[in-house]
Short mmCIF file of N, CA and C in Angstrom, two decimals:
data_model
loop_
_atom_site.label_atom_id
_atom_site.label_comp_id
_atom_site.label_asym_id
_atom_site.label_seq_id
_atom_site.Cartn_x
_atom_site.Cartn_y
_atom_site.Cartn_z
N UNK A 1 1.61 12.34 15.52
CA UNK A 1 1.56 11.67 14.24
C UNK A 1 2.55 10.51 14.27
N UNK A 2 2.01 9.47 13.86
CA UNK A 2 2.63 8.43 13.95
C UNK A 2 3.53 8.01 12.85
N UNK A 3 5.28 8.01 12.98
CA UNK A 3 6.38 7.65 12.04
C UNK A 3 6.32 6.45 11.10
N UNK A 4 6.28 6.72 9.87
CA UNK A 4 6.14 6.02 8.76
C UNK A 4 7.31 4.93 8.89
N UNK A 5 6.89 3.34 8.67
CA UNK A 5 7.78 2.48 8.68
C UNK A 5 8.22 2.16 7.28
N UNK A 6 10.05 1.52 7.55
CA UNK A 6 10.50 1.05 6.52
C UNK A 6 9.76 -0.18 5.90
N UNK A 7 9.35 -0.21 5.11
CA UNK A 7 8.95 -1.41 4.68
C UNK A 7 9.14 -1.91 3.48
N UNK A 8 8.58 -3.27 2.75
CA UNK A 8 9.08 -3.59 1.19
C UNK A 8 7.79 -3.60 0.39
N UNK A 9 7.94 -3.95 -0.75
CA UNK A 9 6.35 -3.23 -1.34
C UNK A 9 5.71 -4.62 -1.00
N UNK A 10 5.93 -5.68 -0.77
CA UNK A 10 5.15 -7.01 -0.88
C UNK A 10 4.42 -6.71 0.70
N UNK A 11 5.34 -6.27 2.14
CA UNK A 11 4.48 -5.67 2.93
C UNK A 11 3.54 -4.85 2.77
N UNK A 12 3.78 -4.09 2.04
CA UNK A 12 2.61 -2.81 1.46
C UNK A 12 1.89 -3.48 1.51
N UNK A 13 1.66 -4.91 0.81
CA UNK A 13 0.82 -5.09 -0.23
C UNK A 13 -0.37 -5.86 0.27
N UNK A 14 0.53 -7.10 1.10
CA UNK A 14 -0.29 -7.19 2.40
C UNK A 14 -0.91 -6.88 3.60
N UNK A 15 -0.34 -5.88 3.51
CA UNK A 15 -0.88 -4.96 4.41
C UNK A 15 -2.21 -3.94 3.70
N UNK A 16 -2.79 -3.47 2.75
CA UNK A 16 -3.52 -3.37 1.77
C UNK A 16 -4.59 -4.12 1.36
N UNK A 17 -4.05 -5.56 1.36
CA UNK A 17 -5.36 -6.47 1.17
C UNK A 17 -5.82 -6.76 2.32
N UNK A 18 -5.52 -6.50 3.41
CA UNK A 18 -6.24 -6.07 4.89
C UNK A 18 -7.16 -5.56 5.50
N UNK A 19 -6.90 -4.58 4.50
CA UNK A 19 -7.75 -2.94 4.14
C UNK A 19 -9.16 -3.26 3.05
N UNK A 20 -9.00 -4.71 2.42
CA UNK A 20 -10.13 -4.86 1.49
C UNK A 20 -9.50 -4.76 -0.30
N UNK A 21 -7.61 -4.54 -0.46
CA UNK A 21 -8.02 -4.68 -1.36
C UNK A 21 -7.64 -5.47 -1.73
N UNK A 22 -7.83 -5.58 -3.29
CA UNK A 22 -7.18 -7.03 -3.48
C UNK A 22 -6.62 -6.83 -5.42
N UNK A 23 -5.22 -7.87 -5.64
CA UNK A 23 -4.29 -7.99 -6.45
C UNK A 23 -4.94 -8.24 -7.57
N UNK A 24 -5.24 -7.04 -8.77
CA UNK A 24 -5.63 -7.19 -10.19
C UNK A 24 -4.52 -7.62 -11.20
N UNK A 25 -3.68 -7.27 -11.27
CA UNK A 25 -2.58 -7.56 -11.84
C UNK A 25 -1.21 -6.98 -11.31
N UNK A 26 -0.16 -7.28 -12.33
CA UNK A 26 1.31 -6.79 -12.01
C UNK A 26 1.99 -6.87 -14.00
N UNK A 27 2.45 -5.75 -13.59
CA UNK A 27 3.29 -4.97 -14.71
C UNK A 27 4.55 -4.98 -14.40
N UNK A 28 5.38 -5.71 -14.49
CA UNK A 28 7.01 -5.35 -14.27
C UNK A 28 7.18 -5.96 -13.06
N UNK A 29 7.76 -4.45 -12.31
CA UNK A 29 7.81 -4.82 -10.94
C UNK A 29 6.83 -3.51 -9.75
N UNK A 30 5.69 -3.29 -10.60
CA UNK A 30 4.81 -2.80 -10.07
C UNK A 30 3.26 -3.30 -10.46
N UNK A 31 2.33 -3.68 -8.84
CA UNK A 31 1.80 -4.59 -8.33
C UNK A 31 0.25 -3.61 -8.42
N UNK A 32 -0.83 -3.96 -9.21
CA UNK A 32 -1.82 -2.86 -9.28
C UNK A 32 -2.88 -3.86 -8.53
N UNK A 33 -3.77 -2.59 -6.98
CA UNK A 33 -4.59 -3.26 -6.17
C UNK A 33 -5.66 -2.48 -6.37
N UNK A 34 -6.98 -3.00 -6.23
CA UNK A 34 -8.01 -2.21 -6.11
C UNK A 34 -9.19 -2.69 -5.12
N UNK A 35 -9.62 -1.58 -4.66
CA UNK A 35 -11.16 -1.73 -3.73
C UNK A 35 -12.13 -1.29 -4.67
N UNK A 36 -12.76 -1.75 -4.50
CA UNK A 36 -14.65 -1.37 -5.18
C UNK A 36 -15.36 -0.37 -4.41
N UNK A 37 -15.10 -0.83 -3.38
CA UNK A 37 -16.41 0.17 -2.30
C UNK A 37 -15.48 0.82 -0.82
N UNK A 38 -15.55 2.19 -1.16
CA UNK A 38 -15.54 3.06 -2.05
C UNK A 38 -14.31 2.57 -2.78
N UNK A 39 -14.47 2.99 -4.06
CA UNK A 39 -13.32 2.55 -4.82
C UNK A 39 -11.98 3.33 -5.13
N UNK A 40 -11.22 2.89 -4.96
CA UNK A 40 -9.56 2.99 -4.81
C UNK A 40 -8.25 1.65 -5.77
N UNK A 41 -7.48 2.24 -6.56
CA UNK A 41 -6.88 1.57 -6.95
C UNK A 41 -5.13 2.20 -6.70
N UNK A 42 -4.59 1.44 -6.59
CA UNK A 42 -3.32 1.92 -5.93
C UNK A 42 -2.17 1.43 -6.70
N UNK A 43 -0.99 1.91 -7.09
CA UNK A 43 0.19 1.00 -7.71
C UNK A 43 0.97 0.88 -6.50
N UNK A 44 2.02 -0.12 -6.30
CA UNK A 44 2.59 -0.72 -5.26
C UNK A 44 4.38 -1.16 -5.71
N UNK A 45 5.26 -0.27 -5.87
CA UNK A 45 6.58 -1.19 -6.30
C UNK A 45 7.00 -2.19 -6.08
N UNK A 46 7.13 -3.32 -6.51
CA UNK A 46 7.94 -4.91 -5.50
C UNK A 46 9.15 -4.18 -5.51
N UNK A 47 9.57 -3.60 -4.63
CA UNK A 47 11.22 -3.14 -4.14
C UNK A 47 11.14 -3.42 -2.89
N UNK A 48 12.45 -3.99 -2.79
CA UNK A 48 12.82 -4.64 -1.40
C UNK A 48 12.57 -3.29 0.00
N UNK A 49 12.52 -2.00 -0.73
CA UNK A 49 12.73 -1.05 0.94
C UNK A 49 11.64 0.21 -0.67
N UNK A 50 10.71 0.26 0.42
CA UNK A 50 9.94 1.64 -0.27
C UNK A 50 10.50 3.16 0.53
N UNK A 51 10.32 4.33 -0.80
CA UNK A 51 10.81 5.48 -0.21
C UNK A 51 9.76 5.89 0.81
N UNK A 52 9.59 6.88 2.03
CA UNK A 52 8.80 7.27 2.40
C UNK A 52 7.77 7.96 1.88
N UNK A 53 8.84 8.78 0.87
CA UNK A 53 7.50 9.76 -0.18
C UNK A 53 6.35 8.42 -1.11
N UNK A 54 7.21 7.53 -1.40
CA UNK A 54 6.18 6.63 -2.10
C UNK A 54 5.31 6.33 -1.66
N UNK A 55 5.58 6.04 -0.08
CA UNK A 55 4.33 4.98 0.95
C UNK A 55 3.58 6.13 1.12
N UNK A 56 3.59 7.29 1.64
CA UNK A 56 2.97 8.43 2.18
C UNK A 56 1.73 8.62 0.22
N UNK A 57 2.46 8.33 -1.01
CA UNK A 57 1.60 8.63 -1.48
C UNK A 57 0.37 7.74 -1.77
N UNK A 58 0.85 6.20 -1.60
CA UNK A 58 0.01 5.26 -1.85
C UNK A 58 -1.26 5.32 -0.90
N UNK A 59 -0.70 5.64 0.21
CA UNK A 59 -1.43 5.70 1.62
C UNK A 59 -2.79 6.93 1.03
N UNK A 60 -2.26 8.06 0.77
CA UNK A 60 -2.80 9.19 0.05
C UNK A 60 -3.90 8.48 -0.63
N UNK A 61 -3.23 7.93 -1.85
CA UNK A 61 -4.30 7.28 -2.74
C UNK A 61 -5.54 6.31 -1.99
N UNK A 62 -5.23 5.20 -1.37
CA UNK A 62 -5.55 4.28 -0.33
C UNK A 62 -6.64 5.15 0.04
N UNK A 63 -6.23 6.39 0.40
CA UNK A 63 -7.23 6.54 1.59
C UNK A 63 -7.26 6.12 3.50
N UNK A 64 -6.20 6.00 3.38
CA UNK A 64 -6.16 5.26 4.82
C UNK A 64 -5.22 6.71 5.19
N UNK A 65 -4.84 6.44 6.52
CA UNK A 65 -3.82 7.45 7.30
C UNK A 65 -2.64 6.99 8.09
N UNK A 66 -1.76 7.50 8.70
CA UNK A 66 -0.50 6.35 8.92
C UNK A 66 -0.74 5.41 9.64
N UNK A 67 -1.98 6.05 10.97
CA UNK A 67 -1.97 4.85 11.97
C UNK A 67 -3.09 3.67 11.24
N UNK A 68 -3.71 3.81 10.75
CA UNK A 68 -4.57 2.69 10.37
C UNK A 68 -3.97 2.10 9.58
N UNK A 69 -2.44 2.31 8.72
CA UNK A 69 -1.95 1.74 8.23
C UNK A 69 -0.91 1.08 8.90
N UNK A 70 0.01 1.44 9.97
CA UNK A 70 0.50 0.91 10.88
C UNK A 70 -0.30 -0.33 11.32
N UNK A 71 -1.59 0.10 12.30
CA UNK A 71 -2.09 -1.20 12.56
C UNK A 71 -2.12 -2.37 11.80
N UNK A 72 -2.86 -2.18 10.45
CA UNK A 72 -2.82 -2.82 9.11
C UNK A 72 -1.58 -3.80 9.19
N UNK A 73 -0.19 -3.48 9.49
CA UNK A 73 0.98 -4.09 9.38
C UNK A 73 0.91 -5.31 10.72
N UNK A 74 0.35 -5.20 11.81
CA UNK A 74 0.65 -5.81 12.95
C UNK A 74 0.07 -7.34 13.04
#
């Protein structure tokens, strides 16, 4: 299993619209993305360093798994 990277939510985020989705709005300092097909909508913190439990849940939501999200980053 491949180790979850430190990252900031704006990486998330781009890393996400990679994946197909793409930026509906932003509330504060959390960034709401969604896919259509199959559909998935995800919240995203703009914080400079995300917790692991956060990324692990977005990922959850996403639908993706670590390594396709890893790649996603490269």
């Amino acid at each position: 299993m491949t180790k979850l990277p430190v990252i900031s939510g704006r990486e998330c985020v781009k890393a996400l619209q990679r994946a197909g989705f793409s930026v509906r709005r932003q509330e504060g300092s959390h960034i709401i993305l969604r896919r259509d097909l199959p559909f998935a909508q995800v919240v995203v913190p703009d914080h400079k360093e995300l917790d692991r439990g956060t990324l692990r849940a977005i990922l959850r939501h996403a639908g993706l798994s670590t390594e396709e999200f890893v790649e996603l980053l490269r």
